[in-house]
C-alpha positions as a Markdown table, in Angstrom:
| # | Residue | x | y | z |
|---|---|---|---|---|
| 1 | Met | 0.0 | 0.0 | 0.0 |
| 2 | Ile | 2.8 | 2.4 | 0.9 |
| 3 | Arg | 4.4 | 1.7 | -2.5 |
| 4 | Leu | 1.2 | 2.5 | -4.3 |
| 5 | Phe | 0.7 | 5.8 | -2.5 |
| 6 | Asn | 4.3 | 6.8 | -3.3 |
| 7 | Leu | 3.7 | 5.9 | -6.9 |
| 8 | Leu | 0.5 | 7.9 | -7.0 |
| 9 | Ser | 2.4 | 11.0 | -5.6 |
| 10 | Ile | 4.9 | 10.7 | -8.4 |
| 11 | Ile | 2.2 | 10.4 | -11.0 |
| 12 | Met | 0.4 | 13.5 | -9.7 |
| 13 | Val | 3.6 | 15.6 | -9.9 |
| 14 | Val | 3.7 | 14.7 | -13.6 |
| 15 | Val | 0.0 | 15.4 | -14.0 |
| 16 | Leu | 0.2 | 18.8 | -12.3 |
| 17 | Ser | 3.2 | 19.8 | -14.4 |
| 18 | Met | 1.2 | 19.4 | -17.6 |
| 19 | Gly | -0.9 | 22.1 | -19.1 |
| 20 | Leu | -4.5 | 21.6 | -18.2 |
| 21 | Asn | -7.0 | 21.6 | -21.1 |
| 22 | Ala | -9.6 | 24.3 | -21.3 |
| 23 | Cys | -13.1 | 23.3 | -20.3 |
| 24 | Gly | -16.5 | 23.8 | -21.9 |
| 25 | Gly | -17.3 | 23.1 | -25.5 |
| 26 | Ser | -18.5 | 25.0 | -28.6 |
| 27 | Asp | -21.1 | 22.3 | -29.2 |
| 28 | Asp | -22.9 | 23.1 | -25.9 |
| 29 | Asp | -24.6 | 26.3 | -27.0 |
| 30 | Asp | -27.5 | 25.7 | -24.7 |
| 31 | Arg | -25.1 | 25.6 | -21.8 |
| 32 | Ser | -23.4 | 29.0 | -22.0 |
| 33 | Pro | -20.5 | 29.5 | -19.6 |
| 34 | Thr | -21.3 | 32.0 | -16.8 |
| 35 | Glu | -19.6 | 33.4 | -13.7 |
| 36 | Val | -19.0 | 30.7 | -11.1 |
| 37 | Pro | -21.2 | 31.1 | -8.0 |
| 38 | Arg | -19.1 | 31.7 | -4.9 |
| 39 | Asp | -20.9 | 28.8 | -3.2 |
| 40 | Ile | -19.2 | 26.3 | -5.4 |
| 41 | Ile | -15.7 | 27.4 | -4.5 |
| 42 | Gly | -14.4 | 25.0 | -1.8 |
| 43 | Gln | -14.1 | 21.4 | -1.0 |
| 44 | Trp | -16.9 | 18.8 | -1.5 |
| 45 | Tyr | -17.3 | 15.3 | 0.0 |
| 46 | Asn | -19.4 | 12.4 | -1.2 |
| 47 | Ile | -22.3 | 11.7 | 1.1 |
| 48 | Ser | -24.2 | 9.0 | -0.9 |
| 49 | Asn | -22.0 | 6.4 | -2.5 |
| 50 | Thr | -20.8 | 4.0 | 0.2 |
| 51 | Thr | -18.6 | 2.0 | -2.2 |
| 52 | Tyr | -16.3 | 5.0 | -3.0 |
| 53 | Ser | -14.7 | 7.8 | -1.0 |
| 54 | Met | -14.8 | 11.0 | -3.1 |
| 55 | Asn | -13.8 | 14.6 | -2.6 |
| 56 | Phe | -13.2 | 17.5 | -5.0 |
| 57 | Val | -11.9 | 21.0 | -4.6 |
| 58 | Phe | -13.0 | 23.8 | -6.9 |
| 59 | Lys | -10.7 | 26.9 | -6.8 |
| 60 | Asn | -11.6 | 30.4 | -7.8 |
| 61 | Asp | -9.0 | 30.4 | -10.6 |
| 62 | Gly | -11.0 | 27.9 | -12.6 |
| 63 | Thr | -9.0 | 24.9 | -11.7 |
| 64 | Gly | -9.6 | 22.0 | -9.3 |
| 65 | Thr | -8.4 | 18.7 | -7.9 |
| 66 | Gly | -10.1 | 15.5 | -6.6 |
| 67 | Glu | -9.7 | 12.0 | -5.4 |
| 68 | Ile | -11.9 | 8.9 | -5.7 |
| 69 | Ser | -10.9 | 5.7 | -3.9 |
| 70 | His | -12.6 | 2.3 | -3.6 |
| 71 | Asn | -13.4 | 1.6 | 0.0 |
| 72 | Arg | -12.8 | -2.2 | -0.2 |
| 73 | Ile | -9.9 | -2.6 | -2.6 |
| 74 | Ile | -6.7 | -0.7 | -3.4 |
| 75 | Ser | -7.9 | 1.5 | -6.2 |
| 76 | Ile | -7.2 | 5.3 | -6.3 |
| 77 | Ser | -7.9 | 7.9 | -8.9 |
| 78 | Thr | -6.6 | 11.5 | -8.5 |
| 79 | Phe | -7.7 | 14.3 | -10.7 |
| 80 | Ala | -6.3 | 17.7 | -11.8 |
| 81 | Phe | -8.6 | 19.7 | -14.0 |
| 82 | Ser | -9.9 | 23.1 | -15.2 |
| 83 | Tyr | -13.6 | 23.7 | -15.1 |
| 84 | Thr | -16.4 | 26.0 | -16.4 |
| 85 | Tyr | -19.8 | 26.7 | -14.9 |
| 86 | Ser | -22.9 | 26.8 | -17.2 |
| 87 | Ser | -26.1 | 28.8 | -16.6 |
| 88 | Asn | -28.1 | 25.5 | -16.2 |
| 89 | Gly | -26.0 | 24.6 | -13.1 |
| 90 | Asp | -23.6 | 22.1 | -14.8 |
| 91 | Ile | -19.9 | 22.2 | -14.0 |
| 92 | Thr | -17.8 | 20.7 | -16.7 |
| 93 | Cys | -14.3 | 19.6 | -15.8 |
| 94 | Val | -11.5 | 18.5 | -18.2 |
| 95 | Gly | -8.0 | 17.5 | -17.3 |
| 96 | Lys | -6.0 | 14.4 | -16.3 |
| 97 | Arg | -6.7 | 11.4 | -14.0 |
| 98 | Ala | -3.9 | 9.4 | -12.4 |
| 99 | Met | -5.0 | 5.9 | -11.6 |
| 100 | Val | -3.3 | 3.4 | -9.3 |
| 101 | Asp | -4.3 | -0.1 | -8.3 |
| 102 | Glu | -2.6 | -3.3 | -7.2 |
| 103 | Glu | -1.5 | -4.1 | -10.8 |
| 104 | Asn | -1.4 | -0.9 | -12.8 |
| 105 | Ala | -0.6 | 2.8 | -12.8 |
| 106 | Glu | -1.3 | 5.2 | -15.6 |
| 107 | Thr | -2.4 | 8.7 | -16.4 |
| 108 | Val | -5.3 | 9.4 | -18.8 |
| 109 | Asp | -7.5 | 12.2 | -20.0 |
| 110 | Thr | -10.6 | 12.8 | -18.0 |
| 111 | Arg | -14.0 | 14.6 | -18.2 |
| 112 | Leu | -16.4 | 15.0 | -15.3 |
| 113 | Val | -19.7 | 16.8 | -15.2 |
| 114 | Phe | -21.3 | 17.9 | -11.9 |
| 115 | His | -24.7 | 19.5 | -11.5 |
| 116 | Tyr | -25.2 | 22.2 | -8.8 |
| 117 | Asp | -28.6 | 22.4 | -7.1 |
| 118 | Lys | -29.0 | 25.9 | -5.7 |
| 119 | Ser | -32.0 | 24.9 | -3.5 |
| 120 | Thr | -30.2 | 22.1 | -1.7 |
| 121 | Lys | -26.7 | 23.5 | -2.2 |
| 122 | Arg | -25.5 | 20.1 | -3.3 |
| 123 | Leu | -23.5 | 18.7 | -6.2 |
| 124 | Thr | -24.4 | 15.6 | -8.1 |
| 125 | Leu | -21.9 | 13.8 | -10.4 |
| 126 | Thr | -23.9 | 13.2 | -13.6 |
| 127 | Asp | -21.1 | 12.1 | -16.0 |
| 128 | Gly | -17.6 | 10.7 | -15.7 |
| 129 | Asp | -15.1 | 8.0 | -16.6 |
| 130 | Asn | -16.7 | 5.3 | -14.4 |
| 131 | Gly | -20.5 | 4.7 | -14.5 |
| 132 | Asn | -20.4 | 3.5 | -10.9 |
| 133 | Trp | -19.6 | 7.0 | -9.8 |
| 134 | His | -22.6 | 8.6 | -11.5 |
| 135 | Gly | -25.3 | 9.9 | -9.2 |
| 136 | Ala | -23.0 | 10.5 | -6.2 |
| 137 | Val | -24.1 | 13.5 | -4.2 |
| 138 | Phe | -21.7 | 15.9 | -2.6 |
| 139 | Glu | -21.9 | 18.4 | 0.2 |
| 140 | Lys | -19.5 | 21.2 | 1.0 |
| 141 | Thr | -17.3 | 21.2 | 4.1 |
| 142 | Gly | -18.3 | 24.8 | 4.9 |
| 143 | Val | -14.9 | 26.4 | 4.4 |
| 144 | Asp | -13.9 | 28.8 | 1.8 |
| 145 | Tyr | -11.0 | 27.4 | -0.2 |
| 146 | Ser | -10.9 | 30.3 | -2.6 |
| 147 | Gly | -7.4 | 31.5 | -1.5 |
| 148 | Ile | -5.7 | 28.1 | -1.3 |
| 149 | Asp | -2.8 | 27.4 | -3.7 |
| 150 | Asn | -3.5 | 30.5 | -5.8 |
| 151 | Gly | -0.4 | 32.4 | -4.6 |
| 152 | Glu | -2.3 | 35.0 | -2.8 |
| 153 | Ala | -0.6 | 37.1 | -0.2 |
| 154 | Gly | -1.2 | 35.9 | 3.3 |
| 155 | Asp | -2.4 | 32.5 | 2.3 |
| 156 | Thr | -1.0 | 30.1 | 4.9 |
| 157 | Gly | -2.7 | 26.9 | 3.5 |
| 158 | Thr | -3.9 | 26.1 | 7.0 |
| 159 | Asn | -7.7 | 26.3 | 6.3 |
| 160 | Ala | -9.6 | 23.4 | 7.7 |
| 161 | Pro | -13.2 | 22.2 | 7.3 |
| 162 | Ser | -15.7 | 23.3 | 10.0 |
| 163 | Thr | -16.8 | 19.7 | 10.4 |
| 164 | Ile | -14.7 | 16.5 | 10.2 |
| 165 | Pro | -15.1 | 14.5 | 7.0 |
| 166 | Thr | -17.1 | 11.3 | 7.6 |
| 167 | Gly | -15.4 | 8.0 | 7.1 |
| 168 | Ile | -13.1 | 5.4 | 8.7 |
| 169 | Tyr | -9.8 | 6.5 | 10.3 |
| 170 | Tyr | -7.1 | 4.2 | 11.7 |
| 171 | Thr | -3.6 | 4.4 | 13.2 |
| 172 | Leu | -0.7 | 1.9 | 13.5 |
| 173 | Glu | 0.9 | 3.8 | 16.3 |
| 174 | Ala | -1.9 | 2.7 | 18.7 |
| 175 | Asn | -2.6 | -0.7 | 17.2 |
| 176 | Gly | -2.4 | -3.5 | 19.7 |
| 177 | Tyr | -1.5 | -6.1 | 17.2 |
| 178 | His | 1.3 | -4.0 | 15.8 |
| 179 | Thr | 2.6 | -3.2 | 19.2 |
| 180 | Cys | 2.7 | -6.9 | 20.2 |
| 181 | Ile | 4.5 | -7.9 | 17.0 |
| 182 | Met | 7.1 | -5.2 | 17.3 |
| 183 | Glu | 7.9 | -6.0 | 21.0 |
| 184 | Leu | 8.1 | -9.8 | 20.3 |
| 185 | Leu | 10.5 | -9.1 | 17.4 |
| 186 | Glu | 12.6 | -6.9 | 19.6 |
| 187 | Met | 12.9 | -10.0 | 22.0 |
| 188 | Gly | 13.7 | -12.2 | 19.0 |
| 189 | Asn | 10.5 | -14.2 | 19.4 |
| 190 | Trp | 9.5 | -14.1 | 15.7 |
| 191 | Arg | 7.4 | -17.3 | 15.8 |
| 192 | Lys | 5.0 | -15.8 | 18.4 |
| 193 | Ala | 5.0 | -12.5 | 16.4 |
| 194 | Lys | 4.0 | -14.4 | 13.3 |
| 195 | Glu | 1.2 | -16.2 | 15.2 |
| 196 | Ile | -0.2 | -12.9 | 16.3 |
| 197 | Ala | 0.0 | -11.6 | 12.7 |
| 198 | Ala | -2.0 | -14.6 | 11.6 |
| 199 | Gly | -4.7 | -13.8 | 14.2 |
| 200 | Ser | -4.3 | -17.2 | 15.8 |
| 201 | Thr | -3.0 | -15.9 | 19.1 |
| 202 | Glu | -4.8 | -13.4 | 21.3 |
| 203 | Cys | -2.9 | -10.2 | 21.7 |
| 204 | Tyr | -2.7 | -9.0 | 25.3 |
| 205 | Tyr | -3.2 | -5.4 | 24.2 |
| 206 | Phe | -6.6 | -3.9 | 23.5 |
| 207 | Thr | -7.2 | -2.7 | 20.0 |
| 208 | Glu | -9.8 | -0.1 | 20.7 |
| 209 | Tyr | -7.5 | 2.7 | 19.7 |
| 210 | Ala | -6.8 | 1.2 | 16.3 |
| 211 | Ala | -9.7 | 2.6 | 14.2 |
| 212 | Ile | -12.8 | 4.8 | 14.4 |
| 213 | Ala | -15.8 | 5.5 | 12.3 |
| 214 | Val | -16.8 | 9.2 | 12.0 |
| 215 | Thr | -20.4 | 10.1 | 11.1 |
| 216 | Ser | -22.2 | 13.4 | 10.6 |
| 217 | Gly | -22.3 | 15.8 | 13.5 |
| 218 | Asp | -18.7 | 15.0 | 14.4 |
| 219 | Lys | -19.7 | 11.7 | 16.2 |
| 220 | Phe | -17.5 | 8.6 | 16.3 |
| 221 | Lys | -17.4 | 4.9 | 17.3 |
| 222 | Trp | -14.4 | 2.7 | 18.0 |
| 223 | Leu | -13.8 | 0.0 | 15.5 |
| 224 | Tyr | -12.2 | -3.4 | 16.2 |
| 225 | Leu | -9.2 | -3.9 | 13.9 |
| 226 | Gln | -8.2 | -7.4 | 12.9 |
| 227 | Thr | -5.0 | -9.0 | 11.5 |
| 228 | Ser | -4.2 | -11.8 | 9.1 |
| 229 | Ser | -1.1 | -13.3 | 7.5 |
| 230 | Thr | -3.1 | -14.2 | 4.4 |
| 231 | Arg | -5.1 | -11.9 | 2.1 |
| 232 | Val | -8.2 | -10.6 | 3.9 |
| 233 | Pro | -11.7 | -11.6 | 3.0 |
| 234 | Ser | -13.3 | -9.8 | 0.1 |
| 235 | Asp | -16.0 | -8.2 | 2.2 |
| 236 | Ala | -13.5 | -6.6 | 4.6 |
| 237 | Ile | -11.7 | -3.3 | 4.3 |
| 238 | Leu | -7.9 | -3.5 | 4.1 |
| 239 | Val | -6.5 | -0.6 | 5.9 |
| 240 | Asp | -2.8 | -1.4 | 5.9 |
| 241 | Thr | -0.2 | -3.9 | 4.9 |
| 242 | Gln | 3.0 | -4.3 | 7.0 |
| 243 | Tyr | 6.1 | -6.3 | 6.3 |
| 244 | Tyr | 8.0 | -7.6 | 9.3 |
| 245 | Ser | 11.4 | -9.3 | 9.6 |
| 246 | Tyr | 13.8 | -10.7 | 12.2 |
| 247 | Gln | 17.2 | -11.8 | 11.0 |
| 248 | Thr | 16.3 | -14.0 | 8.0 |
| 249 | Asn | 12.7 | -14.6 | 9.0 |
| 250 | Arg | 10.1 | -12.5 | 7.2 |
| 251 | Phe | 6.3 | -12.4 | 7.2 |
| 252 | Thr | 3.4 | -10.1 | 6.2 |
| 253 | Ala | 0.6 | -8.8 | 8.3 |
| 254 | Tyr | -2.6 | -7.5 | 6.8 |
| 255 | Tyr | -4.6 | -5.1 | 9.0 |
| 256 | Tyr | -8.3 | -5.0 | 8.2 |
| 257 | Leu | -11.8 | -4.4 | 9.6 |
| 258 | Tyr | -15.4 | -4.9 | 8.9 |
| 259 | Pro | -17.2 | -1.5 | 8.9 |
| 260 | Asp | -20.1 | -2.7 | 11.1 |
| 261 | Asn | -18.0 | -4.6 | 13.6 |
| 262 | Tyr | -17.9 | -1.9 | 16.3 |
| 263 | Tyr | -16.0 | -2.1 | 19.5 |
| 264 | Ser | -18.6 | 0.3 | 21.0 |
| 265 | Asp | -22.3 | 0.7 | 20.3 |
| 266 | Asp | -22.5 | 4.3 | 21.3 |
| 267 | Trp | -21.7 | 7.3 | 19.1 |
| 268 | Met | -19.6 | 9.7 | 21.1 |
| 269 | Asp | -18.6 | 13.4 | 20.6 |
| 270 | Ile | -15.3 | 13.4 | 18.8 |
| 271 | Ser | -14.2 | 16.7 | 20.3 |
| 272 | Ser | -14.0 | 15.1 | 23.8 |
| 273 | Glu | -11.5 | 12.4 | 22.6 |
| 274 | Phe | -9.8 | 13.9 | 19.5 |
| 275 | Thr | -8.4 | 17.1 | 18.1 |
| 276 | Tyr | -8.8 | 17.9 | 14.4 |
| 277 | Ser | -6.7 | 20.2 | 12.3 |
| 278 | Asn | -5.8 | 20.3 | 8.5 |
| 279 | Gly | -7.2 | 16.9 | 7.9 |
| 280 | Val | -5.4 | 15.2 | 10.8 |
| 281 | Leu | -7.1 | 13.5 | 13.8 |
| 282 | Lys | -5.0 | 13.2 | 17.0 |
| 283 | Tyr | -6.0 | 11.3 | 20.1 |
| 284 | Lys | -6.0 | 13.5 | 23.1 |
| 285 | Ser | -5.1 | 11.4 | 26.1 |
| 286 | Gly | -4.4 | 8.0 | 27.6 |
| 287 | Leu | -1.6 | 5.6 | 26.8 |
| 288 | Tyr | -1.5 | 6.6 | 23.1 |
| 289 | Ser | -1.9 | 10.3 | 23.5 |
| 290 | Gly | -1.0 | 12.2 | 20.3 |
| 291 | Ala | -1.5 | 9.2 | 18.0 |
| 292 | Ile | -2.4 | 10.3 | 14.5 |
| 293 | Phe | -5.4 | 8.7 | 12.8 |
| 294 | Lys | -5.3 | 8.5 | 9.0 |
| 295 | Lys | -8.4 | 8.3 | 6.8 |
| 296 | Val | -8.9 | 4.9 | 5.2 |
| 297 | Lys | -8.6 | 5.2 | 1.4 |
């Protein structure tokens, strides 16, 4: 997984260095370009399609970026585009898409069309490269991103959403399985470490700090993370892959979870347990105080 994310970063450097194609089209005479409503400028998150995590940023200079990732397999598409807004509410985006999965990495041309509903203040993806994305509904985070990355004076790039993006977050720093494995390897007990990675031996650490699910209203639940030394079940969410070694002995541990397999049944106020800034969740107190939680792709 780490290799794939590094590869994706390299691809996006190439994409962003390319000149972006102009948007719109002369054959859409009934969709005349018009000034972009200020409400559209900012970051938007998918709230309807549970198979994919999606977010897009529209900047006030007519460019934008986005990311779509599959929630159950390693498949990521990152977008860089320019866009135009039409009088009928359509936003047409043309640019490049960098795609990475377990077997392939490539950059292709892309065209996306969103429709903005002024009454609901929502975006709907009506056309795009993958039909499974169509119909996804987006809501804005509530922050004005108009100054970000435009080179404007005084822009610190530290803007953060007023609410925390929903989804699943995890950390390896505070993962009981990972802690067990590392300590056993430090003692040279690689056989016991491998047993824990296989999930066949109970770990003496709790795993309640391993992952959380965040829902609307900044509420969260603890999730129970699991581990396996073989590929995880198809209906599970793979959150990380770690390669461990001791001398000449090596093994792989897959960290995964089922989204409905909660450690706790109660939704709790996230502000009482975590701090949130610039897309990063940090645990406030306890044994793993300061642990950083990453959003599952």
